Amino acid sequence: ACTWLGVILLRVVCLPHPRSCNMETMSGRALRRLHVVGAHLGVHESSLGGASMGKKEEREEHMQPTLCSSTILCTSCCSSTSRSIPPPSSSSSSSSSSSTSPQLPSLESFKFETILVEVLPSKVGVITLNRPKQLNALCLQLTRELRDALMTMDHDPRVHAIVLTGSDKSFAAGADIKEMEEQDLVRWRSHNLLDEIDVIMRIKKPIIAAVRGIAFGGGCEVAMLCDVVIAGENAKFSQPEVKIGTMPGAGGSQRLTRALGKSRAMELILTGNVMDAKEAERRGLVSRVVPTDKVLPESIALATQIASLSLPVVIQCKSLVNISYETHLSQGHAREREVFLDAWTLQDRREGMAAFKDKRKPQWTHS
């Protein structure tokens, strides 16, 4: 009697209505609730009318992704699965976190072949794209190495700001067409450089693009993904994908339109024409234009200035500007108010205001 009473109670509590949901089509969440409550009441699964997940729910359960084994957060899986992994229990989190949490490797542990990396004493990390024969065309290896370098610098306490640059003749000449042409759709969907490029959006520390020479296709998109762009007088920007029967794939059609306006962006994307540095500066695509031989020194100087400030405050300021760029004014304003109030608890906020009052230079603790 108790068993059947429990079954009736479970059906009333867990199911929305007996006519609108049956045991074969109920949602996975309802089923889990049903079995959990049933276990507490001592109701055996067989007594629940053979309740089991439908085929759709079985497929969803089998398709649940897991974290990859990479010690660096990969863009193809970890970013989309981190929300679905439950946190460890409070009893085991303290003991297991120190022994099982993967540690990010140091920058020196990598053996990069297509990029050069350097950490300056001024807390500036410099990444140089280094495929000179291919004009720094973006191949899969280069984008993966760029991803690893950026993510490592983002967690490296020695780095507070990042400069990304290329050669005097080419920042990046776009994607490596020979490599792309050899890939079929299935392989391209599973392993492609677009996912690696997108990691730039998730870097918290400021990134300054020092652009000399051509920034075409993916190179232009990489520059636009950076937070500040300083261009040399010889810099040229273009999204020429239409000329080879394709279109921008790493945000070019979206960011170029936001920077230039619909009409000019439409003209450039539909024709593949080139925009020079002067126009890019005039339209706000780049922060400023300097002599070509001054691009890297000016970019490092700007990064050094930013790196000398409070890191948590700089990171929050960057996030607020990006929110303004990507959302509505009311949403950005609300978020700004929240971040402003949260910053009141920072030690650097107290130090900065105290230093201003005492007419001295603040001593940041980055906390």
CSV table of C-alpha atoms in Angstrom, one decimal:
chain,number,residue,atom,x,y,z
A,1,ALA,CA,0.0,0.0,0.0
A,2,CYS,CA,2.8,2.4,0.9
A,3,THR,CA,4.6,1.6,-2.3
A,4,TRP,CA,1.5,2.4,-4.5
A,5,LEU,CA,0.8,5.5,-2.4
A,6,GLY,CA,4.4,6.6,-3.1
A,7,VAL,CA,3.9,6.0,-6.8
A,8,ILE,CA,0.8,8.1,-6.9
A,9,LEU,CA,2.5,10.9,-5.0
A,10,LEU,CA,5.5,10.8,-7.3
A,11,ARG,CA,3.3,11.0,-10.4
A,12,VAL,CA,1.5,14.1,-8.9
A,13,VAL,CA,4.6,15.8,-7.7
A,14,CYS,CA,7.0,15.2,-10.6
A,15,LEU,CA,4.8,15.2,-13.6
A,16,PRO,CA,3.1,18.3,-15.0
A,17,HIS,CA,-0.2,16.5,-15.9
A,18,PRO,CA,-0.9,12.8,-16.6
A,19,ARG,CA,-2.4,13.7,-20.0
A,20,SER,CA,0.4,16.0,-21.1
A,21,CYS,CA,3.3,13.8,-20.2
A,22,ASN,CA,3.9,10.0,-20.1
A,23,MET,CA,6.6,7.8,-18.8
A,24,GLU,CA,8.3,7.4,-22.2
A,25,THR,CA,8.4,11.1,-23.2
A,26,MET,CA,8.9,12.9,-19.9
A,27,SER,CA,11.9,15.1,-19.7
A,28,GLY,CA,15.2,13.8,-18.2
A,29,ARG,CA,14.9,16.3,-15.4
A,30,ALA,CA,11.4,15.0,-14.4
A,31,LEU,CA,12.7,11.4,-14.5
A,32,ARG,CA,15.7,12.2,-12.3
A,33,ARG,CA,13.4,13.9,-9.8
A,34,LEU,CA,11.1,10.8,-10.0
A,35,HIS,CA,13.8,8.3,-9.2
A,36,VAL,CA,15.4,10.4,-6.5
A,37,VAL,CA,12.2,10.9,-4.6
A,38,GLY,CA,11.3,7.3,-5.2
A,39,ALA,CA,14.5,6.2,-3.7
A,40,HIS,CA,13.7,8.2,-0.6
A,41,LEU,CA,10.3,6.5,-0.3
A,42,GLY,CA,11.7,3.1,-0.9
A,43,VAL,CA,9.9,2.7,-4.3
A,44,HIS,CA,11.7,0.3,-6.6
A,45,GLU,CA,12.3,1.5,-10.2
A,46,SER,CA,10.2,-1.4,-11.5
A,47,SER,CA,7.3,-0.1,-9.5
A,48,LEU,CA,7.3,3.1,-11.5
A,49,GLY,CA,5.8,1.6,-14.5
A,50,GLY,CA,9.2,0.8,-16.1
A,51,ALA,CA,10.0,4.5,-16.3
A,52,SER,CA,13.1,5.1,-18.4
A,53,MET,CA,14.6,7.8,-20.5
A,54,GLY,CA,13.3,8.2,-24.1
A,55,LYS,CA,15.6,7.8,-27.0
A,56,LYS,CA,16.1,11.6,-27.2
A,57,GLU,CA,17.2,11.8,-23.6
A,58,GLU,CA,19.5,8.8,-24.0
A,59,ARG,CA,21.2,10.5,-27.0
A,60,GLU,CA,21.5,13.7,-24.9
A,61,GLU,CA,23.1,11.8,-22.0
A,62,HIS,CA,25.6,10.1,-24.3
A,63,MET,CA,26.4,13.4,-26.0
A,64,GLN,CA,27.4,15.1,-22.8
A,65,PRO,CA,30.9,16.4,-23.4
A,66,THR,CA,33.9,16.1,-21.1
A,67,LEU,CA,36.9,18.2,-20.6
A,68,CYS,CA,39.8,17.5,-22.8
A,69,SER,CA,43.1,16.4,-21.4
A,70,SER,CA,45.0,19.5,-22.6
A,71,THR,CA,46.7,21.5,-19.8
A,72,ILE,CA,45.7,24.7,-21.6
A,73,LEU,CA,42.0,25.5,-22.1
A,74,CYS,CA,41.2,24.5,-25.7
A,75,THR,CA,38.7,26.5,-27.7
A,76,SER,CA,36.9,23.6,-29.3
A,77,CYS,CA,35.6,22.0,-26.1
A,78,CYS,CA,36.5,23.4,-22.7
A,79,SER,CA,34.9,26.8,-23.3
A,80,SER,CA,31.5,25.2,-24.0
A,81,THR,CA,31.6,22.4,-21.4
A,82,SER,CA,32.9,24.2,-18.4
A,83,ARG,CA,29.4,25.2,-17.3
A,84,SER,CA,28.1,21.6,-17.4
A,85,ILE,CA,30.7,20.1,-15.1
A,86,PRO,CA,29.5,20.2,-11.5
A,87,PRO,CA,31.8,21.7,-8.9
A,88,PRO,CA,33.5,19.3,-6.4
A,89,SER,CA,31.9,18.8,-3.1
A,90,SER,CA,33.0,21.1,-0.3
A,91,SER,CA,34.5,18.1,1.6
A,92,SER,CA,36.8,17.1,-1.2
A,93,SER,CA,37.5,20.4,-3.0
A,94,SER,CA,40.3,21.5,-0.7
A,95,SER,CA,42.2,18.2,-0.8
A,96,SER,CA,41.7,17.4,-4.5
A,97,SER,CA,42.2,20.8,-6.0
A,98,SER,CA,45.9,21.0,-5.1
A,99,SER,CA,46.6,17.4,-6.3
A,100,THR,CA,44.4,17.0,-9.3
A,101,SER,CA,44.1,20.6,-10.8
A,102,PRO,CA,46.1,20.9,-14.0
A,103,GLN,CA,48.8,23.5,-13.8
A,104,LEU,CA,49.4,25.8,-16.8
A,105,PRO,CA,52.8,25.3,-18.3
A,106,SER,CA,55.3,28.2,-18.3
A,107,LEU,CA,55.9,30.2,-21.4
A,108,GLU,CA,59.4,28.8,-21.5
A,109,SER,CA,58.2,25.2,-21.7
A,110,PHE,CA,56.8,25.7,-25.2
A,111,LYS,CA,58.8,25.2,-28.4
A,112,PHE,CA,57.2,27.6,-30.8
A,113,GLU,CA,58.0,27.3,-34.4
A,114,THR,CA,55.8,29.9,-36.1
A,115,ILE,CA,55.8,32.7,-33.4
A,116,LEU,CA,58.4,34.4,-31.2
A,117,VAL,CA,57.6,35.3,-27.6
A,118,GLU,CA,59.3,37.6,-25.2
A,119,VAL,CA,58.5,39.0,-21.7
A,120,LEU,CA,60.0,42.4,-21.0
A,121,PRO,CA,60.9,43.7,-17.6
A,122,SER,CA,58.1,46.3,-17.9
A,123,LYS,CA,55.6,43.4,-17.6
A,124,VAL,CA,54.8,43.5,-21.3
A,125,GLY,CA,54.6,40.3,-23.3
A,126,VAL,CA,55.5,40.5,-27.0
A,127,ILE,CA,54.3,38.0,-29.5
A,128,THR,CA,55.6,38.1,-33.1
A,129,LEU,CA,54.1,36.2,-35.9
A,130,ASN,CA,57.0,34.5,-37.6
A,131,ARG,CA,56.3,32.9,-41.0
A,132,PRO,CA,58.2,35.4,-43.2
A,133,LYS,CA,58.2,33.4,-46.4
A,134,GLN,CA,54.4,33.1,-46.2
A,135,LEU,CA,53.9,36.7,-45.1
A,136,ASN,CA,52.7,35.4,-41.7
A,137,ALA,CA,49.7,33.6,-43.3
A,138,LEU,CA,47.6,32.0,-40.6
A,139,CYS,CA,48.0,28.3,-40.7
A,140,LEU,CA,46.6,25.9,-38.1
A,141,GLN,CA,49.9,25.5,-36.3
A,142,LEU,CA,50.5,29.3,-36.0
A,143,THR,CA,47.0,29.9,-34.6
A,144,ARG,CA,47.4,27.1,-32.1
A,145,GLU,CA,50.7,28.5,-31.0
A,146,LEU,CA,49.3,31.9,-30.8
A,147,ARG,CA,46.4,30.5,-28.7
A,148,ASP,CA,48.9,28.8,-26.3
A,149,ALA,CA,51.1,31.9,-26.0
A,150,LEU,CA,48.1,34.2,-25.3
A,151,MET,CA,46.5,32.0,-22.8
A,152,THR,CA,49.8,31.4,-21.0
A,153,MET,CA,50.5,35.1,-20.8
A,154,ASP,CA,47.0,35.8,-19.6
A,155,HIS,CA,47.8,33.6,-16.5
A,156,ASP,CA,51.5,34.7,-16.2
A,157,PRO,CA,52.0,37.2,-13.3
A,158,ARG,CA,55.0,38.6,-15.2
A,159,VAL,CA,52.7,39.9,-17.9
A,160,HIS,CA,50.2,42.7,-17.5
A,161,ALA,CA,49.8,43.7,-21.1
A,162,ILE,CA,50.4,42.1,-24.5
A,163,VAL,CA,51.7,43.3,-27.8
A,164,LEU,CA,51.0,41.3,-30.9
A,165,THR,CA,52.9,42.1,-34.1
A,166,GLY,CA,54.3,40.7,-37.4
A,167,SER,CA,57.1,41.8,-39.7
A,168,ASP,CA,57.7,45.2,-41.4
A,169,LYS,CA,56.0,44.0,-44.6
A,170,SER,CA,53.2,41.9,-43.2
A,171,PHE,CA,51.2,41.8,-40.0
A,172,ALA,CA,49.4,38.8,-41.3
A,173,ALA,CA,48.4,38.0,-44.9
A,174,GLY,CA,45.2,36.2,-44.1
A,175,ALA,CA,44.6,32.4,-43.8
A,176,ASP,CA,46.9,29.9,-45.5
A,177,ILE,CA,44.8,29.2,-48.5
A,178,LYS,CA,46.9,26.1,-49.5
A,179,GLU,CA,46.2,24.5,-46.1
A,180,MET,CA,42.5,25.4,-46.2
A,181,GLU,CA,41.9,24.1,-49.7
A,182,GLU,CA,43.1,20.6,-48.7
A,183,GLN,CA,40.5,20.3,-45.9
A,184,ASP,CA,37.0,18.9,-46.4
A,185,LEU,CA,34.0,20.2,-44.5
A,186,VAL,CA,34.1,17.5,-41.8
A,187,ARG,CA,37.7,18.1,-41.0
A,188,TRP,CA,37.3,21.9,-41.2
A,189,ARG,CA,34.4,21.8,-38.7
A,190,SER,CA,36.3,19.7,-36.2
A,191,HIS,CA,39.8,21.4,-36.5
A,192,ASN,CA,39.9,24.9,-37.9
A,193,LEU,CA,41.9,28.0,-37.2
A,194,LEU,CA,38.8,30.1,-36.7
A,195,ASP,CA,38.2,28.5,-33.3
A,196,GLU,CA,41.9,29.2,-32.4
A,197,ILE,CA,41.6,32.8,-33.4
A,198,ASP,CA,38.5,33.3,-31.3
A,199,VAL,CA,40.5,32.7,-28.2
A,200,ILE,CA,41.7,36.4,-28.5
A,201,MET,CA,38.2,37.4,-27.4
A,202,ARG,CA,38.7,35.6,-24.1
A,203,ILE,CA,42.0,37.1,-23.1
A,204,LYS,CA,41.4,39.3,-20.0
A,205,LYS,CA,44.6,41.3,-20.3
A,206,PRO,CA,44.9,44.2,-22.8
A,207,ILE,CA,46.2,43.2,-26.3
A,208,ILE,CA,47.8,45.9,-28.6
A,209,ALA,CA,48.1,45.1,-32.2
A,210,ALA,CA,51.2,46.7,-33.8
A,211,VAL,CA,50.4,46.6,-37.5
A,212,ARG,CA,52.9,47.1,-40.2
A,213,GLY,CA,52.4,46.2,-43.8
A,214,ILE,CA,49.4,44.1,-44.9
A,215,ALA,CA,46.6,42.9,-42.6
A,216,PHE,CA,44.4,41.0,-45.0
A,217,GLY,CA,41.5,38.6,-44.4
A,218,GLY,CA,42.3,36.7,-41.2
A,219,GLY,CA,45.1,39.2,-40.5
A,220,CYS,CA,42.6,42.1,-40.5
A,221,GLU,CA,40.3,40.1,-38.3
A,222,VAL,CA,43.0,39.3,-35.8
A,223,ALA,CA,43.9,43.0,-35.6
A,224,MET,CA,40.3,43.9,-35.0
A,225,LEU,CA,40.1,41.3,-32.2
A,226,CYS,CA,42.8,43.2,-30.3
A,227,ASP,CA,41.9,46.0,-27.9
A,228,VAL,CA,44.0,48.7,-29.4
A,229,VAL,CA,45.5,48.9,-33.0
A,230,ILE,CA,48.5,51.1,-33.7
A,231,ALA,CA,49.3,51.2,-37.4
A,232,GLY,CA,52.4,52.1,-39.4
A,233,GLU,CA,52.2,54.4,-42.4
A,234,ASN,CA,52.6,51.4,-44.7
A,235,ALA,CA,49.7,49.4,-43.1
A,236,LYS,CA,46.9,48.2,-45.3
A,237,PHE,CA,43.6,46.6,-44.3
A,238,SER,CA,41.3,44.4,-46.4
A,239,GLN,CA,38.8,41.6,-46.3
A,240,PRO,CA,39.4,40.1,-49.8
A,241,GLU,CA,37.7,36.7,-49.3
A,242,VAL,CA,35.1,37.4,-51.9
A,243,LYS,CA,37.9,37.3,-54.6
A,244,ILE,CA,38.5,33.6,-53.9
A,245,GLY,CA,34.9,32.6,-53.6
A,246,THR,CA,34.4,32.8,-49.9
A,247,MET,CA,33.7,35.3,-47.1
A,248,PRO,CA,35.0,36.5,-43.8
A,249,GLY,CA,34.8,33.8,-41.1
A,250,ALA,CA,36.4,35.2,-38.0
A,251,GLY,CA,34.2,38.3,-37.4
A,252,GLY,CA,35.4,40.5,-40.3
A,253,SER,CA,31.9,41.3,-41.6
A,254,GLN,CA,30.7,42.2,-38.1
A,255,ARG,CA,33.6,44.2,-36.6
A,256,LEU,CA,34.4,46.0,-39.8
A,257,THR,CA,30.8,47.2,-40.0
A,258,ARG,CA,30.8,48.4,-36.5
A,259,ALA,CA,34.0,50.3,-37.0
A,260,LEU,CA,33.3,51.8,-40.4
A,261,GLY,CA,29.6,51.8,-40.8
A,262,LYS,CA,27.4,49.7,-43.1
A,263,SER,CA,28.1,51.4,-46.4
A,264,ARG,CA,31.9,51.5,-46.4
A,265,ALA,CA,32.2,48.1,-44.8
A,266,MET,CA,29.8,46.7,-47.4
A,267,GLU,CA,31.9,48.2,-50.2
A,268,LEU,CA,35.1,46.7,-48.9
A,269,ILE,CA,33.7,43.3,-48.2
A,270,LEU,CA,31.8,43.0,-51.5
A,271,THR,CA,34.8,44.2,-53.6
A,272,GLY,CA,37.8,43.0,-51.5
A,273,ASN,CA,39.3,46.5,-52.0
A,274,VAL,CA,42.2,47.8,-49.7
A,275,MET,CA,41.9,50.5,-47.1
A,276,ASP,CA,45.1,52.4,-46.2
A,277,ALA,CA,46.2,53.4,-42.7
A,278,LYS,CA,45.1,57.0,-43.0
A,279,GLU,CA,41.5,56.1,-43.7
A,280,ALA,CA,41.6,53.4,-41.0
A,281,GLU,CA,42.6,56.0,-38.5
A,282,ARG,CA,40.1,58.5,-39.8
A,283,ARG,CA,37.2,56.0,-39.5
A,284,GLY,CA,38.3,54.7,-36.0
A,285,LEU,CA,39.6,51.2,-37.1
A,286,VAL,CA,43.0,52.0,-35.6
A,287,SER,CA,43.9,54.2,-32.6
A,288,ARG,CA,46.7,56.1,-34.4
A,289,VAL,CA,49.1,56.0,-37.3
A,290,VAL,CA,52.9,56.4,-36.7
A,291,PRO,CA,56.0,56.0,-38.8
A,292,THR,CA,56.5,52.4,-39.7
A,293,ASP,CA,59.8,52.1,-37.8
A,294,LYS,CA,58.1,53.5,-34.7
A,295,VAL,CA,55.1,51.1,-34.6
A,296,LEU,CA,56.6,48.5,-32.3
A,297,PRO,CA,58.3,51.0,-29.9
A,298,GLU,CA,55.1,53.0,-29.7
A,299,SER,CA,53.1,49.9,-29.0
A,300,ILE,CA,55.4,48.7,-26.3
A,301,ALA,CA,55.4,52.1,-24.7
A,302,LEU,CA,51.6,52.1,-24.6
A,303,ALA,CA,51.6,48.6,-23.2
A,304,THR,CA,54.2,49.6,-20.6
A,305,GLN,CA,52.0,52.5,-19.5
A,306,ILE,CA,49.0,50.2,-19.1
A,307,ALA,CA,51.0,47.5,-17.4
A,308,SER,CA,52.1,50.1,-14.7
A,309,LEU,CA,48.6,50.5,-13.5
A,310,SER,CA,46.4,48.2,-11.3
A,311,LEU,CA,45.9,44.9,-13.2
A,312,PRO,CA,42.4,44.1,-11.8
A,313,VAL,CA,41.2,47.6,-12.5
A,314,VAL,CA,42.6,47.5,-16.1
A,315,ILE,CA,41.0,44.1,-16.7
A,316,GLN,CA,37.6,45.5,-15.6
A,317,CYS,CA,38.0,48.6,-17.6
A,318,LYS,CA,38.6,46.5,-20.7
A,319,SER,CA,35.6,44.3,-20.0
A,320,LEU,CA,33.4,47.4,-19.7
A,321,VAL,CA,34.5,48.8,-23.0
A,322,ASN,CA,33.8,45.5,-24.7
A,323,ILE,CA,30.4,45.3,-23.1
A,324,SER,CA,29.7,48.8,-24.6
A,325,TYR,CA,30.9,47.5,-28.0
A,326,GLU,CA,28.7,44.4,-27.9
A,327,THR,CA,25.5,45.2,-26.0
A,328,HIS,CA,22.9,47.9,-25.5
A,329,LEU,CA,23.6,51.1,-23.6
A,330,SER,CA,21.3,50.3,-20.7
A,331,GLN,CA,22.9,46.9,-20.3
A,332,GLY,CA,26.4,48.4,-20.4
A,333,HIS,CA,25.4,51.2,-18.0
A,334,ALA,CA,24.0,48.7,-15.5
A,335,ARG,CA,27.1,46.5,-15.7
A,336,GLU,CA,29.4,49.5,-15.2
A,337,ARG,CA,27.6,50.5,-12.0
A,338,GLU,CA,28.0,46.9,-10.7
A,339,VAL,CA,31.7,46.8,-11.5
A,340,PHE,CA,32.3,50.3,-10.0
A,341,LEU,CA,30.7,49.3,-6.7
A,342,ASP,CA,32.6,46.0,-6.7
A,343,ALA,CA,35.9,47.9,-7.2
A,344,TRP,CA,35.2,49.6,-3.9
A,345,THR,CA,36.5,46.5,-2.1
A,346,LEU,CA,39.9,46.5,-4.0
A,347,GLN,CA,43.0,47.3,-2.1
A,348,ASP,CA,44.3,49.1,-5.2
A,349,ARG,CA,41.2,51.4,-5.1
A,350,ARG,CA,42.1,52.4,-1.5
A,351,GLU,CA,45.7,52.8,-2.4
A,352,GLY,CA,45.0,54.9,-5.5
A,353,MET,CA,42.7,57.3,-3.6
A,354,ALA,CA,45.1,57.6,-0.7
A,355,ALA,CA,48.0,58.3,-3.0
A,356,PHE,CA,46.1,61.0,-4.7
A,357,LYS,CA,45.2,62.6,-1.4
A,358,ASP,CA,48.8,62.4,-0.2
A,359,LYS,CA,50.2,63.6,-3.6
A,360,ARG,CA,52.4,60.6,-4.1
A,361,LYS,CA,52.7,57.8,-6.6
A,362,PRO,CA,50.5,54.8,-5.8
A,363,GLN,CA,52.1,51.4,-4.9
A,364,TRP,CA,49.8,48.9,-6.6
A,365,THR,CA,49.4,45.4,-5.1
A,366,HIS,CA,47.1,44.3,-7.9
A,367,SER,CA,44.6,43.1,-5.5
